[in-house]
Coordinates of C-alpha atoms and ligand atoms in Angstrom, one line a residue:
M1 CA -5.1 -24.5 10.1
D2 CA -2.2 -25.4 12.4
R3 CA 0.7 -27.4 11.1
R4 CA -0.1 -30.6 12.9
K5 CA -3.8 -30.6 11.8
F6 CA -2.7 -29.7 8.3
I7 CA -0.2 -32.6 8.3
K8 CA -2.8 -35.0 9.6
E9 CA -5.3 -34.1 6.9
A10 CA -2.9 -33.9 3.9
G11 CA -0.6 -36.5 2.5
L12 CA 2.8 -35.7 1.3
A13 CA 1.7 -35.2 -2.3
T14 CA -1.1 -32.9 -1.3
A15 CA 1.3 -31.1 1.1
A16 CA 3.6 -30.4 -1.8
S17 CA 0.8 -29.0 -4.0
V18 CA -0.7 -26.9 -1.2
V19 CA 2.6 -25.5 -0.2
G20 CA 3.4 -24.8 -3.8
L21 CA 6.9 -26.2 -3.6
D22 CA 8.4 -29.3 -5.1
I23 CA 9.5 -31.6 -2.3
V24 CA 12.8 -32.9 -3.4
F25 CA 13.1 -36.8 -3.4
S26 CA 9.5 -37.0 -2.2
S27 CA 9.1 -40.5 -3.7
T28 CA 12.0 -41.8 -1.7
L29 CA 11.1 -40.2 1.7
P30 CA 10.2 -42.5 4.5
E31 CA 6.4 -43.0 4.8
N32 CA 5.9 -40.9 8.0
Y33 CA 8.4 -38.2 7.2
I34 CA 6.8 -34.8 7.0
P35 CA 8.8 -31.9 5.6
L36 CA 9.0 -28.9 7.8
V37 CA 6.5 -26.4 6.5
K38 CA 5.4 -23.4 8.5
E39 CA 2.0 -23.0 6.9
P40 CA 0.1 -24.3 4.0
G41 CA 0.4 -21.8 1.2
N42 CA 3.6 -20.4 0.0
P43 CA 3.0 -16.7 -0.4
Y44 CA 6.1 -16.2 -2.7
K45 CA 4.6 -18.6 -5.2
L46 CA 1.0 -17.8 -4.5
F47 CA 1.4 -14.1 -5.2
G48 CA 4.5 -14.2 -7.5
I49 CA 6.5 -12.0 -5.2
D50 CA 10.3 -11.8 -4.7
P51 CA 11.9 -14.1 -2.1
E52 CA 13.3 -11.0 -0.4
M53 CA 9.9 -9.7 0.5
T54 CA 9.0 -9.8 4.2
V55 CA 5.9 -11.7 5.4
L56 CA 4.5 -9.9 8.5
N57 CA 1.3 -12.0 8.8
N58 CA -0.3 -14.9 7.0
K59 CA -3.9 -14.6 8.3
P60 CA -4.6 -12.3 6.8
W61 CA -1.7 -12.0 4.3
N62 CA 0.5 -8.9 5.0
I63 CA 3.7 -8.6 3.1
E64 CA 6.2 -5.7 2.7
A65 CA 9.1 -4.8 0.5
K66 CA 12.6 -3.7 1.7
A67 CA 13.8 -0.2 0.6
H68 CA 16.2 -1.5 -2.0
L69 CA 13.5 -3.6 -3.6
L70 CA 11.5 -0.5 -4.5
D71 CA 14.2 0.9 -6.8
D72 CA 12.1 0.6 -10.0
K73 CA 10.4 3.8 -11.2
I74 CA 7.2 1.8 -11.7
T75 CA 6.7 -0.8 -9.0
P76 CA 6.4 -4.3 -10.5
N77 CA 4.0 -6.8 -8.9
K78 CA 6.9 -8.9 -7.4
Y79 CA 7.9 -6.0 -5.1
M80 CA 4.5 -4.6 -4.3
F81 CA 3.4 -4.8 -0.7
V82 CA 0.3 -6.8 0.1
R83 CA -2.1 -5.6 2.8
N84 CA -5.3 -7.5 3.5
N85 CA -7.8 -7.1 6.3
G86 CA -9.7 -10.3 5.4
L87 CA -9.5 -13.3 3.2
I88 CA -8.8 -13.0 -0.5
P89 CA -11.9 -14.0 -2.5
Q90 CA -11.4 -17.5 -3.8
S91 CA -13.7 -17.9 -6.8
I92 CA -13.9 -14.9 -9.0
D93 CA -16.3 -15.1 -11.9
V94 CA -15.0 -12.3 -14.2
S95 CA -17.6 -12.8 -16.9
N96 CA -20.4 -12.1 -14.4
W97 CA -18.6 -9.5 -12.3
E98 CA -20.8 -6.5 -11.6
L99 CA -20.4 -3.1 -10.0
V100 CA -23.5 -1.8 -8.1
I101 CA -23.8 2.0 -7.5
D102 CA -26.3 2.7 -4.7
G103 CA -26.6 4.7 -1.5
E104 CA -28.9 7.5 -0.2
S105 CA -27.5 10.1 -2.6
V106 CA -27.7 8.2 -5.9
V107 CA -30.4 9.5 -8.3
K108 CA -31.3 5.9 -9.3
P109 CA -29.3 2.8 -8.3
R110 CA -27.7 1.0 -11.2
T111 CA -25.5 -2.0 -12.0
Y112 CA -22.7 -2.0 -14.5
S113 CA -21.1 -5.2 -15.9
L114 CA -17.3 -5.1 -16.0
Q115 CA -17.6 -5.3 -19.8
E116 CA -19.9 -2.2 -19.8
L117 CA -17.4 -0.3 -17.7
K118 CA -14.6 -1.1 -20.0
T119 CA -16.4 -0.3 -23.2
K120 CA -18.8 2.6 -22.3
F121 CA -16.3 4.9 -20.7
K122 CA -13.0 6.5 -21.7
Q123 CA -9.9 4.8 -20.2
Y124 CA -7.1 6.6 -18.5
S125 CA -3.7 5.4 -17.1
Y126 CA -1.8 7.0 -14.2
Q127 CA 1.1 6.1 -12.0
L128 CA -0.3 6.4 -8.5
T129 CA 1.4 6.2 -5.1
L130 CA -0.3 3.9 -2.6
E131 CA 1.1 4.0 0.9
C132 CA -0.5 2.1 3.8
G133 CA -1.5 4.5 6.6
G134 CA 0.5 2.3 9.0
N135 CA 3.7 2.3 7.0
G136 CA 6.6 2.9 9.5
R137 CA 4.4 1.8 12.5
S138 CA 7.2 -0.4 13.9
E139 CA 9.1 2.7 15.1
F140 CA 6.5 4.1 17.4
N141 CA 7.0 3.9 21.2
P142 CA 5.0 2.8 23.1
P143 CA 4.3 0.3 20.3
A144 CA 1.1 0.3 18.4
K145 CA -0.8 -2.9 17.7
G146 CA -1.1 -4.1 14.1
N147 CA 1.3 -5.1 11.4
Q148 CA 4.8 -3.8 12.2
W149 CA 5.5 -2.2 8.9
T150 CA 9.0 -0.8 8.5
V151 CA 9.4 1.2 5.3
G152 CA 8.1 -1.1 2.6
A153 CA 4.3 -0.6 2.6
V154 CA 4.4 1.8 -0.4
S155 CA 4.1 1.3 -4.1
C156 CA 3.7 3.3 -7.3
A157 CA 2.4 1.1 -10.1
K158 CA 0.7 2.2 -13.3
W159 CA -3.1 1.8 -13.0
T160 CA -5.5 1.7 -16.0
G161 CA -9.3 2.1 -15.7
V162 CA -12.2 4.5 -16.0
R163 CA -12.7 7.7 -14.0
L164 CA -15.0 7.3 -11.0
R165 CA -16.3 10.7 -11.8
D166 CA -17.5 9.6 -15.3
I167 CA -19.5 6.7 -13.7
L168 CA -20.9 9.0 -11.0
E169 CA -22.0 11.5 -13.7
D170 CA -23.6 8.7 -15.7
V171 CA -25.6 7.3 -12.8
G172 CA -26.5 10.7 -11.3
V173 CA -25.6 12.1 -7.9
K174 CA -28.0 14.0 -5.6
E175 CA -27.1 17.4 -4.2
D176 CA -26.7 16.1 -0.7
A177 CA -23.9 13.6 -1.5
V178 CA -20.8 14.0 0.8
Y179 CA -18.9 10.7 0.6
I180 CA -18.5 7.5 -1.4
G181 CA -18.0 4.1 0.3
Y182 CA -16.6 1.0 -1.3
H183 CA -17.5 -2.6 -0.9
G184 CA -15.3 -5.6 -1.9
A185 CA -15.7 -9.3 -2.4
D186 CA -13.2 -10.3 0.3
V187 CA -14.3 -12.3 3.3
H188 CA -14.2 -11.3 7.0
L189 CA -11.7 -13.2 9.0
S190 CA -14.5 -14.8 11.0
K191 CA -16.1 -15.9 7.7
D192 CA -19.3 -14.4 8.8
P193 CA -21.0 -13.4 5.5
N194 CA -22.8 -10.5 7.2
K195 CA -19.5 -8.8 8.2
E196 CA -17.1 -6.9 5.9
A197 CA -13.4 -7.0 6.3
I198 CA -13.1 -3.4 5.4
S199 CA -15.4 -0.8 3.7
R200 CA -13.9 2.6 3.5
G201 CA -14.2 5.6 1.2
V202 CA -13.4 9.2 0.4
P203 CA -15.3 12.5 0.4
M204 CA -16.9 13.6 -2.9
Y205 CA -14.1 16.0 -3.8
K206 CA -11.6 13.2 -3.8
A207 CA -14.0 10.8 -5.6
L208 CA -14.4 13.4 -8.4
Q209 CA -10.7 14.0 -9.0
N210 CA -9.4 13.0 -12.5
E211 CA -7.0 10.5 -11.0
T212 CA -9.5 8.6 -8.9
L213 CA -10.0 5.4 -11.0
L214 CA -12.0 2.2 -11.1
A215 CA -9.0 0.2 -12.4
F216 CA -8.9 -3.1 -14.1
K217 CA -5.3 -3.1 -15.1
M218 CA -2.1 -2.8 -13.2
N219 CA 1.2 -2.3 -15.1
D220 CA -0.7 -3.0 -18.4
K221 CA -2.0 -6.5 -17.3
D222 CA -5.0 -7.8 -15.4
I223 CA -4.7 -6.7 -11.7
P224 CA -3.1 -9.6 -9.8
L225 CA -5.5 -11.3 -7.5
A226 CA -3.8 -10.1 -4.3
H227 CA -4.2 -6.5 -5.4
G228 CA -7.9 -6.6 -6.2
Y229 CA -8.6 -8.5 -9.4
P230 CA -10.8 -7.9 -11.4
L231 CA -11.8 -4.3 -10.3
R232 CA -10.3 -1.9 -7.9
L233 CA -10.9 1.7 -6.6
I234 CA -7.7 3.7 -6.7
A235 CA -7.4 6.9 -4.7
G236 CA -3.7 7.8 -4.9
G237 CA -2.0 10.0 -2.3
W238 CA -4.4 9.0 0.5
P239 CA -3.9 6.1 2.9
A240 CA -4.1 3.0 0.6
S241 CA -7.0 1.7 2.7
A242 CA -9.2 4.1 0.7
S243 CA -8.4 2.1 -2.4
G244 CA -10.9 -0.8 -2.2
K245 CA -9.8 -4.1 -3.8
W246 CA -12.2 -6.7 -5.4
L247 CA -14.6 -3.8 -5.9
N248 CA -18.3 -4.8 -6.4
R249 CA -20.3 -1.9 -5.0
I250 CA -19.9 1.8 -4.4
S251 CA -22.4 3.6 -2.2
I252 CA -23.0 7.3 -2.6
R253 CA -23.6 8.5 0.9
N254 CA -25.3 11.6 2.4
K255 CA -23.0 11.3 5.4
I256 CA -19.5 10.2 6.1
H257 CA -19.4 6.5 5.1
D258 CA -19.9 4.2 8.1
G259 CA -18.5 1.0 6.7
A260 CA -16.0 -1.3 8.5
K261 CA -12.8 0.5 9.6
M262 CA -14.2 3.9 8.8
K263 CA -14.8 4.8 12.4
A264 CA -12.0 5.9 14.8
P265 CA -9.5 4.7 15.9
S266 CA -9.2 3.0 12.5
Y267 CA -7.2 5.1 10.0
S268 CA -7.7 8.1 12.3
V269 CA -5.2 10.2 14.3
P270 CA -5.8 12.5 17.3
C271 CA -7.2 15.9 16.0
H272 CA -4.9 17.5 18.6
A273 CA -1.4 16.3 19.5
V274 CA -1.2 13.9 22.4
A275 CA 1.7 12.6 24.6
P276 CA 3.1 9.1 23.8
G277 CA 0.8 6.5 25.2
E278 CA -2.0 8.8 26.1
K279 CA -5.6 7.5 25.9
V280 CA -7.6 9.3 23.2
K281 CA -11.3 9.4 23.0
E282 CA -12.7 8.3 19.6
S283 CA -14.6 11.6 19.3
D284 CA -11.2 13.4 19.5
M285 CA -9.9 11.5 16.4
C286 CA -9.9 12.7 12.8
I287 CA -9.9 10.6 9.6
I288 CA -6.6 10.6 7.8
E289 CA -6.9 12.2 4.3
S290 CA -3.8 13.2 2.3
M291 CA -0.6 11.3 3.3
P292 CA 2.4 13.4 4.5
V293 CA 5.6 14.1 2.6
K294 CA 8.1 11.2 2.6
S295 CA 11.0 9.7 0.7
L296 CA 13.0 6.4 0.4
I297 CA 16.6 5.8 -0.6
T298 CA 16.3 2.7 -2.9
Y299 CA 19.9 2.6 -4.0
P300 CA 22.3 1.5 -2.6
K301 CA 21.1 -1.1 -0.2
T302 CA 21.9 -0.2 3.4
G303 CA 25.3 -1.7 4.4
A304 CA 27.1 -0.8 1.1
M305 CA 30.9 -0.8 1.1
I306 CA 32.6 1.9 -0.9
E307 CA 36.2 2.4 -1.9
A308 CA 37.7 5.6 -0.4
G309 CA 37.8 8.4 -3.0
S310 CA 35.0 7.1 -5.2
K311 CA 31.7 8.8 -5.4
L312 CA 28.5 7.1 -4.4
E313 CA 25.5 7.5 -6.7
I314 CA 22.3 7.4 -4.5
R315 CA 18.8 7.4 -5.8
G316 CA 15.2 6.9 -4.6
H317 CA 11.7 8.3 -4.7
A318 CA 9.8 11.0 -2.8
W319 CA 6.0 11.7 -2.6
A320 CA 3.7 14.0 -0.6
G321 CA 0.1 12.8 -0.8
E322 CA -2.0 15.4 -2.7
L323 CA 1.0 17.7 -3.0
E324 CA 4.1 17.7 -5.2
V325 CA 7.6 17.3 -3.7
A326 CA 9.5 20.6 -4.2
K327 CA 12.9 19.8 -2.8
M328 CA 15.0 16.8 -2.0
E329 CA 18.1 16.8 0.2
Y330 CA 20.6 14.4 1.7
S331 CA 22.9 14.5 4.7
I332 CA 26.0 12.4 5.6
D333 CA 26.5 14.0 9.0
F334 CA 23.3 13.0 10.9
G335 CA 21.4 16.1 9.7
A336 CA 24.0 18.7 10.7
T337 CA 24.3 19.9 7.1
W338 CA 22.2 19.1 4.0
K339 CA 23.0 19.1 0.2
T340 CA 20.5 19.2 -2.6
C341 CA 19.6 16.2 -4.8
A342 CA 18.4 16.3 -8.4
L343 CA 14.6 15.8 -8.3
D344 CA 12.3 14.9 -11.2
R345 CA 8.8 16.2 -11.6
P346 CA 6.1 13.4 -11.3
T347 CA 4.9 11.7 -14.5
N348 CA 1.5 12.7 -13.5
R349 CA -0.2 14.2 -10.4
L350 CA -0.1 11.7 -7.4
A351 CA 2.9 9.7 -8.7
W352 CA 6.1 9.5 -6.8
Q353 CA 9.1 11.5 -8.0
H354 CA 12.6 10.2 -8.5
F355 CA 15.7 11.8 -7.0
R356 CA 19.5 11.2 -7.3
A357 CA 22.7 12.6 -6.0
S358 CA 26.4 12.0 -6.3
V359 CA 27.8 11.7 -2.8
E360 CA 31.4 12.3 -1.7
F361 CA 32.7 11.2 1.6
P362 CA 35.6 13.2 3.2
Q363 CA 37.4 10.3 4.7
K364 CA 37.1 6.6 5.4
G365 CA 34.8 5.3 8.1
Y366 CA 31.1 4.7 8.9
Y367 CA 28.5 7.0 7.5
E368 CA 24.8 7.2 7.3
V369 CA 23.1 8.8 4.3
W370 CA 19.8 10.5 5.3
A371 CA 17.2 11.7 2.8
R372 CA 14.7 14.5 3.4
A373 CA 11.9 15.7 1.2
T374 CA 10.1 19.0 1.3
D375 CA 6.6 19.5 -0.2
E376 CA 5.4 22.4 -2.2
K377 CA 4.1 24.1 0.9
G378 CA 7.5 24.1 2.6
V379 CA 6.8 21.2 5.0
C380 CA 9.6 18.7 5.3
Q381 CA 10.0 15.2 6.8
P382 CA 11.0 15.1 10.5
M383 CA 14.3 13.5 11.3
L384 CA 12.8 11.5 14.1
V385 CA 9.5 9.7 14.5
P386 CA 6.7 12.3 14.4
G387 CA 3.7 12.6 16.8
W388 CA 2.7 9.4 18.6
N389 CA -0.8 8.3 17.9
P390 CA -2.7 5.2 19.2
K391 CA -2.6 3.2 16.0
G392 CA 0.8 4.1 14.8
Y393 CA -0.1 5.9 11.6
L394 CA 1.7 8.5 9.5
N395 CA 5.4 7.9 10.4
N396 CA 7.2 9.9 7.7
A397 CA 10.6 10.2 9.5
C398 CA 13.7 10.5 7.3
H399 CA 14.9 7.3 5.8
R400 CA 18.6 6.5 6.3
I401 CA 21.0 3.9 5.1
A402 CA 24.4 2.9 6.5
V403 CA 27.6 3.1 4.2
K404 CA 31.2 2.1 5.0
I405 CA 34.1 3.8 3.3
K406 CA 37.1 1.4 3.1
Ligands
MTE501 N1 -11.4 -5.0 -0.3 C1 -10.3 -4.6 0.4 N2 -9.7 -3.5 -0.1 C2 -8.5 -3.1 0.6 C3 -8.0 -3.8 1.7 C4 -8.7 -5.0 2.1 O1 -8.3 -5.7 3.1 N3 -9.8 -5.4 1.4 N4 -6.9 -3.3 2.3 C5 -6.7 -1.9 2.2 C6 -5.4 -1.4 2.8 S1 -5.4 -1.2 4.5 C7 -4.3 -1.2 2.0 S2 -2.9 -0.5 2.7 C8 -4.3 -1.4 0.5 C9 -3.2 -2.4 0.2 O2 -3.2 -2.6 -1.2 P1 -2.2 -3.7 -1.9 O3 -2.4 -5.0 -1.1 O4 -2.7 -3.8 -3.3 O5 -0.8 -3.2 -1.8 O6 -5.6 -2.0 0.1 C10 -6.7 -1.5 0.7 N5 -7.9 -2.0 0.1
MO502 MO1 -3.4 0.0 4.9

């Protein structure tokens, strides 16, 4: 709804309630005075997120963190990026929520109530890294269309639920199964009930991993609405688009799932490297699976001022999709020389790892601290933006912060 139309339809009191803000002195305002409001719906209040979070789009809602907001070892809701392809479901009836398992490769379709899922199967908790495939897109040139994520479309919360593999075993999977596809209760932007906003999935080997969950809790509480309440598929280490929110159906497929945004160019990159700006045929694109090695300096905030002679304690997180991060380094001379950071092992597979270092600067002046992670196969982050691709996925270039020594 545009602002003018919104204002015409809503009085001041309703405006205040829709916007989610108290309008100061509303009772004494002149009758035709309309407070300046960009859009009905205040995302900070709506989603309980921190005022420093950056809204990239409001239809659908897309919101990212800044590097320094991601300092917690376990990402709290208020700093968790929100990425929606459609409209958040409005009326969720938890007591009647059901999960349907169907598809060509199911032995016999079956429906589980949420209650059944919670009571019939053993529950597990893991901290799982979810990074949007388009995180870092804003740095590609020529630019790629889509949300211009900088560095903040990544999170690592604690998720609790049941293993997808236990449910698949319970229902029975045919020999010819190759993929699972999810379906969620969100609404296509066009509001056409026959269209899905997104319906992606993962190959069977990923579906059957111990850490692939049907989650109903995030950080020990009900999953917040924006993140998929009351049930969500979680496939950590892969593009977060594989982790379906508001989950109500899983189809066991005898072919690669063909739901919305499964087909190239969505969440796909050229199978062979291309020049920046080159046209790529859809048949020459491959679906993204494990995310590449990456890291983020979460302390200090870029722009820090340090007294000459004092040490700077830096810290952050590193992750590498399906792999573990084996080494973490920093540079204060634009990558000319590197020093090692202390690096923790992950709390569990597919969780990000924490690093820290005590940095000394030789003299006063302007510095950048760069961070570089290397995965267990010896592959490290590139210093510059990696291979251009039409949709701007998989930018895992080194993160850097500016520091001034006074
Ligand atoms: N049903 C549904 N699931 C979805 C999406 C969506 O729009 N609808 N977006 C996907 C994408 S592209 C990402 S990056 C993650 C974002 O998860 P978050 O909003 O909880 O951070 O959810 C994924 N799951
Ligand atoms: Mo995404």
